[in-house]
XYZ file of C-alpha atoms in Angstrom:
397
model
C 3.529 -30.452 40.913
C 2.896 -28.125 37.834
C 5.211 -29.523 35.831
C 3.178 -32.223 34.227
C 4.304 -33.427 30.853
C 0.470 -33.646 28.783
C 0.095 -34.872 24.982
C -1.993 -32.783 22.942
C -3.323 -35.583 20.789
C -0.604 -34.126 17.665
C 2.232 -35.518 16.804
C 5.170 -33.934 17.620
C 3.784 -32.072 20.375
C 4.554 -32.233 23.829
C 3.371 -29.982 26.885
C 4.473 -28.927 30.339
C 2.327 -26.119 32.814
C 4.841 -24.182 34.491
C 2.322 -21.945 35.955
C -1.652 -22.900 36.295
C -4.084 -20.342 34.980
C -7.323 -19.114 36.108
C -10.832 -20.523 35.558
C -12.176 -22.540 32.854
C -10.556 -23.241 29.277
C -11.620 -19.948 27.598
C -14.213 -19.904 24.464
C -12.217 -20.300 21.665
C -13.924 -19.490 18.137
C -13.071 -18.455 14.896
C -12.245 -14.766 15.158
C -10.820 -14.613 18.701
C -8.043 -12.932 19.404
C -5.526 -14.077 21.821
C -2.465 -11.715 23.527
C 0.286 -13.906 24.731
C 3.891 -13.532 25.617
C 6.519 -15.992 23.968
C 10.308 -17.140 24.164
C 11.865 -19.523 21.609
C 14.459 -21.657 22.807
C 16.419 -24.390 20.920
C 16.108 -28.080 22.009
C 19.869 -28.332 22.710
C 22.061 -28.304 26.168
C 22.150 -24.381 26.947
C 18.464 -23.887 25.575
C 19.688 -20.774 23.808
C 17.312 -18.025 23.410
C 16.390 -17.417 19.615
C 13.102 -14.563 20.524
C 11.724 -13.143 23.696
C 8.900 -10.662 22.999
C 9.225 -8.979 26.768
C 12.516 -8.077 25.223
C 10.954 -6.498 22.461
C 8.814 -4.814 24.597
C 5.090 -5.921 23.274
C 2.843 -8.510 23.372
C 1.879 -11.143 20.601
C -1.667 -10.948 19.318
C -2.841 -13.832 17.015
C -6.781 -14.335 15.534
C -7.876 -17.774 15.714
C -8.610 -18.924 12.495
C -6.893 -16.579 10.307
C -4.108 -19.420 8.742
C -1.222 -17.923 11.066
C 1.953 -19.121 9.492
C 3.027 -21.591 12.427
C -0.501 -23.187 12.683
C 0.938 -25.022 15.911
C 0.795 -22.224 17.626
C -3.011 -21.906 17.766
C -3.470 -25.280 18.804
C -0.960 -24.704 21.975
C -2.724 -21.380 23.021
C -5.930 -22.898 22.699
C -5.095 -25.473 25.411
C -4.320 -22.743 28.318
C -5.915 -20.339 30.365
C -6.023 -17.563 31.017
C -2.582 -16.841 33.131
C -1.077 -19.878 32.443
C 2.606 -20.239 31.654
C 3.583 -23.175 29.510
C 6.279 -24.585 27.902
C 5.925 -26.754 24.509
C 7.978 -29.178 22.838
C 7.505 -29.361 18.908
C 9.084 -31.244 16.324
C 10.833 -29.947 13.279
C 7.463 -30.952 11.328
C 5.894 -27.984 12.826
C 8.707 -25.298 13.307
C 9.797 -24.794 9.474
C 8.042 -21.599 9.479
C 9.539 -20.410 12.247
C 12.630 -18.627 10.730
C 10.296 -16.545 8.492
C 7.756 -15.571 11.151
C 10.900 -14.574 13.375
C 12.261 -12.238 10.504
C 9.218 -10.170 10.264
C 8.624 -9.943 14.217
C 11.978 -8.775 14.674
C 11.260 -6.132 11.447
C 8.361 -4.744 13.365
C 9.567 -4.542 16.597
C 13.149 -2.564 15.329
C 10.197 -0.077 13.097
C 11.284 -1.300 9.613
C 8.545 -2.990 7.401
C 8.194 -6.421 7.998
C 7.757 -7.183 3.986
C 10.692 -4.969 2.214
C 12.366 -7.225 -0.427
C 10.155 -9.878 -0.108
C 9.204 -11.856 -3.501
C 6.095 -13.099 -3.961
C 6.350 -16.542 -4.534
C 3.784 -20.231 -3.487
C 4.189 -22.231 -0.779
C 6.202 -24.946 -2.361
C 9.327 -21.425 -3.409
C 9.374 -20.942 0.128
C 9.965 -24.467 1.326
C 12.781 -24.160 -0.788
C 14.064 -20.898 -0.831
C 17.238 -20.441 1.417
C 18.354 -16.794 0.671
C 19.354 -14.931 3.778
C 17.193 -13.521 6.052
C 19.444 -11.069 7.623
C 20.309 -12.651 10.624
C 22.105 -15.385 11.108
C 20.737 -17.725 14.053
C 17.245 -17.740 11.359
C 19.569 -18.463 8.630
C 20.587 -21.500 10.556
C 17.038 -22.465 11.374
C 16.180 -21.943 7.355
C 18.855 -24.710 6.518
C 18.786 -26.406 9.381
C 14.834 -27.879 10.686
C 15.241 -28.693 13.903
C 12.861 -28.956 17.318
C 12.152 -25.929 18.898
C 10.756 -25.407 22.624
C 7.786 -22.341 23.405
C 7.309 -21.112 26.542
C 3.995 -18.863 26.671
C 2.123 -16.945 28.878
C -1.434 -16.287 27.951
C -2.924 -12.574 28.755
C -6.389 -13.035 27.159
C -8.709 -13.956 25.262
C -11.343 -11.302 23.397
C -14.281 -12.718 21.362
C -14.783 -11.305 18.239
C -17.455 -8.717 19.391
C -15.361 -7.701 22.296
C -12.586 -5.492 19.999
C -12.859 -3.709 16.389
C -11.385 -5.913 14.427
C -9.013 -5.259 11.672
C -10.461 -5.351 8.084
C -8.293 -8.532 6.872
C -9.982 -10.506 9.907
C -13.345 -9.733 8.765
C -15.264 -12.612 7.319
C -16.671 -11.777 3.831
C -20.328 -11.084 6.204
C -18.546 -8.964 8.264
C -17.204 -6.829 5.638
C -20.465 -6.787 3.853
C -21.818 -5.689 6.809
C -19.309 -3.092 7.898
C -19.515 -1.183 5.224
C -22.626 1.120 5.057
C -22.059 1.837 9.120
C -18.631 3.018 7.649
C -20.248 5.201 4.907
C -23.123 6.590 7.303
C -19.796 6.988 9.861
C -18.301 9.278 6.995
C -21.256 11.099 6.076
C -21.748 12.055 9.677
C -18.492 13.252 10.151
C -18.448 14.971 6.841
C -21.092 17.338 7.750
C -19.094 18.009 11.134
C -16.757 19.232 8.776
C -14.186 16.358 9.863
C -12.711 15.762 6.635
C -9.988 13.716 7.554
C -11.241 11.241 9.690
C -14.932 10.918 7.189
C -11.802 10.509 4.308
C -10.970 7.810 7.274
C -14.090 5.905 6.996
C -15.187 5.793 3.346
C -10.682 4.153 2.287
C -11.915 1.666 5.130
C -14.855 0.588 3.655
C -13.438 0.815 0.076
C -10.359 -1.253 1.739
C -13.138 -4.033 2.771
C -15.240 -3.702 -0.656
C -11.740 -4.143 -2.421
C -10.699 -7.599 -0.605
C -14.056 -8.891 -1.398
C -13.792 -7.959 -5.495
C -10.283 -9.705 -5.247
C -12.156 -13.143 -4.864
C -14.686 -12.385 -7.693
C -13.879 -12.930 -11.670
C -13.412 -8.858 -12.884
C -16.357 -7.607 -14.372
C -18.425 -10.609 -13.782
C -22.032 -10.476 -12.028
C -20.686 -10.560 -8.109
C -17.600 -7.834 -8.889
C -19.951 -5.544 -10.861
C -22.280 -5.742 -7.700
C -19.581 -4.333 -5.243
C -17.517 -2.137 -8.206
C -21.069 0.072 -7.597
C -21.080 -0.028 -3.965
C -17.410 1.194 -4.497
C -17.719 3.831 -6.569
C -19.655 6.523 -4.379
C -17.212 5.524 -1.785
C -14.408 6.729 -3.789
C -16.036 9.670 -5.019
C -16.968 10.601 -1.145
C -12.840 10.112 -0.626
C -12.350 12.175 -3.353
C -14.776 15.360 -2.216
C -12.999 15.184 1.448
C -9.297 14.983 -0.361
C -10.592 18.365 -2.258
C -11.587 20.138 0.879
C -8.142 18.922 2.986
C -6.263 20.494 -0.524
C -4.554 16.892 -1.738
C -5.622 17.758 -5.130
C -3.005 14.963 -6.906
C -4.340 12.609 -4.504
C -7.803 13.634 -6.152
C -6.949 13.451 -9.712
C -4.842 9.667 -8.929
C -8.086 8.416 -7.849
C -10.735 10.136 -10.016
C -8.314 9.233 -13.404
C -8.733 5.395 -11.578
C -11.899 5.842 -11.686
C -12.379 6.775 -15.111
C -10.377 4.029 -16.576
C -12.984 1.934 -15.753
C -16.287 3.899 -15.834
C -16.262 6.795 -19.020
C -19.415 8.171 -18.347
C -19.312 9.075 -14.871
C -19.604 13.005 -14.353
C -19.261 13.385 -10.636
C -15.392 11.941 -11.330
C -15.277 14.356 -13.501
C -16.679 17.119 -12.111
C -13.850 16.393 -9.303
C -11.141 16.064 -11.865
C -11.987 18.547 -13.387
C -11.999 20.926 -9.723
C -8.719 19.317 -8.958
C -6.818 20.416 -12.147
C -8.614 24.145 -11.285
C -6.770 24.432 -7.822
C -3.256 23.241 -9.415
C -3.417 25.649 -12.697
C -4.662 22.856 -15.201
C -6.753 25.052 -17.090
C -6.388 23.071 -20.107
C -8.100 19.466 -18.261
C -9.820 21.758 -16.336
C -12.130 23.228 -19.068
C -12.189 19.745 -21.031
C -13.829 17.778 -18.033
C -16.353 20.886 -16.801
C -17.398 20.268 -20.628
C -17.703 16.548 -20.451
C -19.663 16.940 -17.128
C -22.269 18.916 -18.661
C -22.330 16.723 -22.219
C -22.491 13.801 -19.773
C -25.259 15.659 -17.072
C -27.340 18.523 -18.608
C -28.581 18.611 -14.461
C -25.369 19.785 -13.707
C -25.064 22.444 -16.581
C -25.102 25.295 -13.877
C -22.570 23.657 -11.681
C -20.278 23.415 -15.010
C -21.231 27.612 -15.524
C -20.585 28.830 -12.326
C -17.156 26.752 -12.000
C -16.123 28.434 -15.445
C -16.677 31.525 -14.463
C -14.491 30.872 -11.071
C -11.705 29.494 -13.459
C -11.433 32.419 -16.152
C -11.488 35.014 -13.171
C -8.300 32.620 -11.596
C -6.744 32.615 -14.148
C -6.747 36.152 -15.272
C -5.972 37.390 -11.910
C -2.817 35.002 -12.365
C -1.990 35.866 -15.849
C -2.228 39.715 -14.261
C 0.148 39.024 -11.172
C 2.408 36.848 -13.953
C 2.962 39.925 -16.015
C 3.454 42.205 -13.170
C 6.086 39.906 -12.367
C 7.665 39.508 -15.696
C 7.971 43.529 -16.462
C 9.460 44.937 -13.306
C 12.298 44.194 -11.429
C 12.842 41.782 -8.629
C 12.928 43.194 -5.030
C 16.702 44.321 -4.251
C 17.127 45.191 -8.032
C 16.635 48.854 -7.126
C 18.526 49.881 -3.674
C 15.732 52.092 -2.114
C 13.842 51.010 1.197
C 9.891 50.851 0.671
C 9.534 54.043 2.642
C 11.667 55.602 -0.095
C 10.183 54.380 -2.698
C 6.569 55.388 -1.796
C 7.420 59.076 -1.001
C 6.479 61.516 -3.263
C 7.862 64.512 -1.114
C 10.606 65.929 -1.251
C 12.252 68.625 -3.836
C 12.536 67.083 -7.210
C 12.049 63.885 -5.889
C 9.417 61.270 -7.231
C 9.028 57.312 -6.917
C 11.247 54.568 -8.477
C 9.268 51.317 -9.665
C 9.648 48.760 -6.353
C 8.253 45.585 -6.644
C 7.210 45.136 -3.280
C 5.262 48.057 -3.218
C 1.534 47.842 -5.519
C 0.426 50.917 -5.232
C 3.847 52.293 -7.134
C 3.726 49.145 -9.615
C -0.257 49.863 -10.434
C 0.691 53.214 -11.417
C 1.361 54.412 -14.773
C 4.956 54.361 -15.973
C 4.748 57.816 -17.040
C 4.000 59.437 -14.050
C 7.710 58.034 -12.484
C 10.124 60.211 -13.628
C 13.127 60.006 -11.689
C 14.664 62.487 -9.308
C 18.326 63.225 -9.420
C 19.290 60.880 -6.945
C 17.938 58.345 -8.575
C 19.162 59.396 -12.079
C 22.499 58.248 -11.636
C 21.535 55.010 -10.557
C 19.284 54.155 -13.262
C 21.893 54.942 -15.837
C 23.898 52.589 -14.274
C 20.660 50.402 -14.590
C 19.351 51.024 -17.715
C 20.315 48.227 -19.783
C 18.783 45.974 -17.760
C 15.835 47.927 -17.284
C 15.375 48.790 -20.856
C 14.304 45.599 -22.755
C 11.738 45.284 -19.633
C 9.728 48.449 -19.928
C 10.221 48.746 -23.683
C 8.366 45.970 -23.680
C 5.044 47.322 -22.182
C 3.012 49.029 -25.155
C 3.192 52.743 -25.171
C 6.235 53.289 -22.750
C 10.047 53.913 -23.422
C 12.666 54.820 -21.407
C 15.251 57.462 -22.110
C 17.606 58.570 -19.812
């Protein structure tokens, strides 16, 4: 008794309820979104099976509203309820899509990305572009338009308050709107400490900001307006990207940044840190400078990091020498113990480079034993160019 044939008032279109639903026709409205199963089946004698998402093991989800690339496909969900199985006829006017929509489900669901080696390219290229899609029933379907039967069983049907919604279904309001809860969100979280999920918050709201600007003329009144609500964004990113340690991620952004604003000292300031931490002394010292040209208010800031550099980076230059004038560990065959005891009858320590306190001492208070003699004859021309090289010192064997 189910299996009524019902028009849809489209062309093309014809239905059949395998399975009656429950309740009334849900509220559908723009921003719904709707969780169905599907199979695709050809219109021919063995109804072959082109997709089954149970096979593939999830669900389809679908916003109403959001230009989904077989439009049909909203206007035969939104004729069920909830529960109902259904089976739809549809012309080839309304399946040329299909073989493209297939190709990326089929990406997703075997974990490659739906969009590698795609071309950008209008509508009217991809009506007539028939280069493979990597399988071979869709290649058919490409050349070939033909009717195509859906069977679908809707799950449900969440309003648009009901689930957080993904940014790119966001109405420009919605966006607007979502993004200082997503900066307070980040500022909360950033005094927690949570650096990673505040770092979280302020890319999603930048994400939002950044879809808006793409529909505005570049530098123009309305992109201007939310280029400043995304600039403290970004700099918030940046200060949680310095305390996680992703330092190149920090000066990518902050050198963004600059491009477009010159005069802005907190990217600099952060720049400027960011170089600090990966040995960029150079940069370093050039944007602490501009930063206090820029912001006499942050003249101390710019002091106090100095002074942090130049102690870094003679501490470094110290351990670089250190490393430079004495020999690698395993040059000289003597365990650690040996090397460190000074007892023993006409025995004293041989330079070890994983022992300091032998290394910090003066050269001339290591004169070698005789059991060591021998070896550091064999040694010596190796040795010698390295500590005649430290002022003061010479070796003679």
């Amino acid at each position: 008794a189910m299996e009524e044939t019902y028009l849809l008032n489209v062309e093309g279109v014809r239905k059949k309820i395998l399975h009656g639903g429950q309740g009334e026709l849900p509220k559908f409205q723009d921003g719904s979104k709707i969780t169905f199963h599907f199979q695709t089946l050809k219109d021919n004698f063995e109804r072959t099976v082109i997709d089954d998402s149970r096979e593939a093991g999830m669900p389809m989800e679908i916003i109403v509203g959001k230009m989904f690339k077989i439009e049909i496909w909203e206007t035969l969900l939104c004729s069920m309820r909830t529960g109902e199985v259904a089976e739809f006829w549809c012309d080839a006017i309304h399946t040329g899509m299909y073989a493209l929509v297939s190709k990326g489900m089929r990406r997703i669901a075997e974990g490659r990305d739906p969009l590698e080696g795609q071309k950008h390219r209008c509508g009217m290229g991809n009506m007539f572009d028939y280069h493979s899609t990597g399988y071979d029933d869709l290649d058919e379907l490409q050349r070939t338009p033909q009717p195509l039967i859906f069977i679908m069983e809707l799950f449900r049907v969440e309003e648009p308050s009901a689930y957080k919604r993904d940014t790119w279904a966001m109405s420009k309001e919605e966006k607007l709107a979502a993004v200082p809860v997503l900066h307070s969100e980040g500022n909360r979280l950033v005094l927690q400490k949570e650096f990673q999920r505040a770092a979280e918050k302020y890319q999603e709201a930048v994400i939002c900001l950044r879809n808006l600007q793409a529909k505005e003329k570049p530098w123009e009144e309305g992109w201007l307006k939310l280029e400043s609500l995304v600039t403290p964004l970004v700099l918030n990113y940046c200060q949680c990207q310095l305390e996680l340690g992703e330092y190149y991620e920090v000066l990518e952004h902050t050198t963004e940044l600059l491009q477009k604003h010159h005069d802005n000292a907190k990217a600099y300031f952060k720049r400027a840190k960011a170089h600090a931490a990966v040995w960029n002394e150079r940069e370093a010292r050039e944007d602490f400078l501009r930063v206090a040209h820029l912001d006499p208010a942050m003249a101390a800031a710019v002091k106090k990091e100095l002074k942090l550099l130049g102690e870094r980076m003679r501490k470094k230059h110290v351990e670089d020498r250190k490393r430079s004038h004495f020999p690698q560990t395993g040059d000289i065959a003597v365990t650690q113990k040996q090397c460190c005891s000074s007892t023993g009858a006409g025995s004293s320590p041989v330079p070890h480079s994983c022992c300091l306190s032998c290394l910090e001492s003066p050269l001339s208070s290591l004169q070698p034993g005789p059991a060591e003699l021998c070896w550091l004859r064999n040694k010596v021309s190796s040795l010698a160019p390295c500590v005649g090289s430290i002022p003061g010192h010479s070796w003679h064997p």
